Amino acid sequence: MILRYTAFVAEKVEVTRGAQSELRCSIARSARILADRWSVLIVRDAFRGVTRFSDFKSRLGIPSDILTTRLTKLVDSNVFERRPYRDEGGRERFGYHLTEAGRALLPVLGALVQWGDSYRASEFGPSRIYRNAATGEPLRVAFVTESGEVVADADVEVTAGPGEPELVEPYRPGLASTSA
């Protein structure tokens, strides 16, 4: 009996450590909101101007219960805000509009498009092309210094920030080994 209790306590401690670590990790916190197919596609369509539940549902072919759950999560996470509207003769409904935090996801979607075009290309060619609105010049997502200099992936270094609970040595993901 004591052995079972000890294992239970050890498991609880490990879960707590994992949860604390997850709360500190920017990627883990972001993934809680966006790391499923539907959430990313809902955000994508919001950038296309879709705001109504029925339009998300019909464009995406998403079941109502899943759409409700994802929209609630996106609203609770401040990616969307709900705004009331009423069609003539209809009841009040709510539209879903990107917040500042939601609009800040544009480079994230751009990075996904860029990665997908490079590593999951379709026979039809790119589905999205990001361009400078004034010049038409194609754009790409990159690491850029405060002064505007583009930095090659091989020259990017990641260091622990103040929220990192463990001692982590700086590393250079652009130099990660490609061999097994």
Tab-separated table of C-alpha atoms in Angstrom, residues 36-39 41-42 45 53-71:
chain	number	residue	atom	x	y	z
A	36	ASP	CA	-5.297	21.929	-33.723
A	37	ARG	CA	-6.278	22.062	-37.354
A	38	TRP	CA	-9.655	23.718	-36.830
A	39	SER	CA	-8.398	26.641	-34.756
A	41	LEU	CA	-8.272	27.298	-40.182
A	42	ILE	CA	-10.787	29.449	-38.298
A	45	ASP	CA	-10.694	32.398	-42.583
A	53	PHE	CA	-20.645	31.270	-37.250
A	54	SER	CA	-22.665	30.011	-40.222
A	55	ASP	CA	-19.997	31.161	-42.687
A	56	PHE	CA	-17.181	29.464	-40.742
A	57	LYS	CA	-19.306	26.317	-40.576
A	58	SER	CA	-20.135	26.180	-44.277
A	59	ARG	CA	-16.682	27.236	-45.564
A	60	LEU	CA	-14.789	24.800	-43.344
A	61	GLY	CA	-17.276	21.945	-43.218
A	62	ILE	CA	-16.751	21.866	-39.461
A	63	PRO	CA	-19.352	20.327	-37.127
A	64	SER	CA	-21.265	22.916	-35.053
A	65	ASP	CA	-20.160	21.510	-31.698
A	66	ILE	CA	-16.478	21.646	-32.639
A	67	LEU	CA	-16.842	25.142	-34.085
A	68	THR	CA	-18.571	26.331	-30.912
A	69	THR	CA	-15.799	24.879	-28.757
A	70	ARG	CA	-13.002	26.376	-30.883
A	71	LEU	CA	-14.618	29.816	-31.125
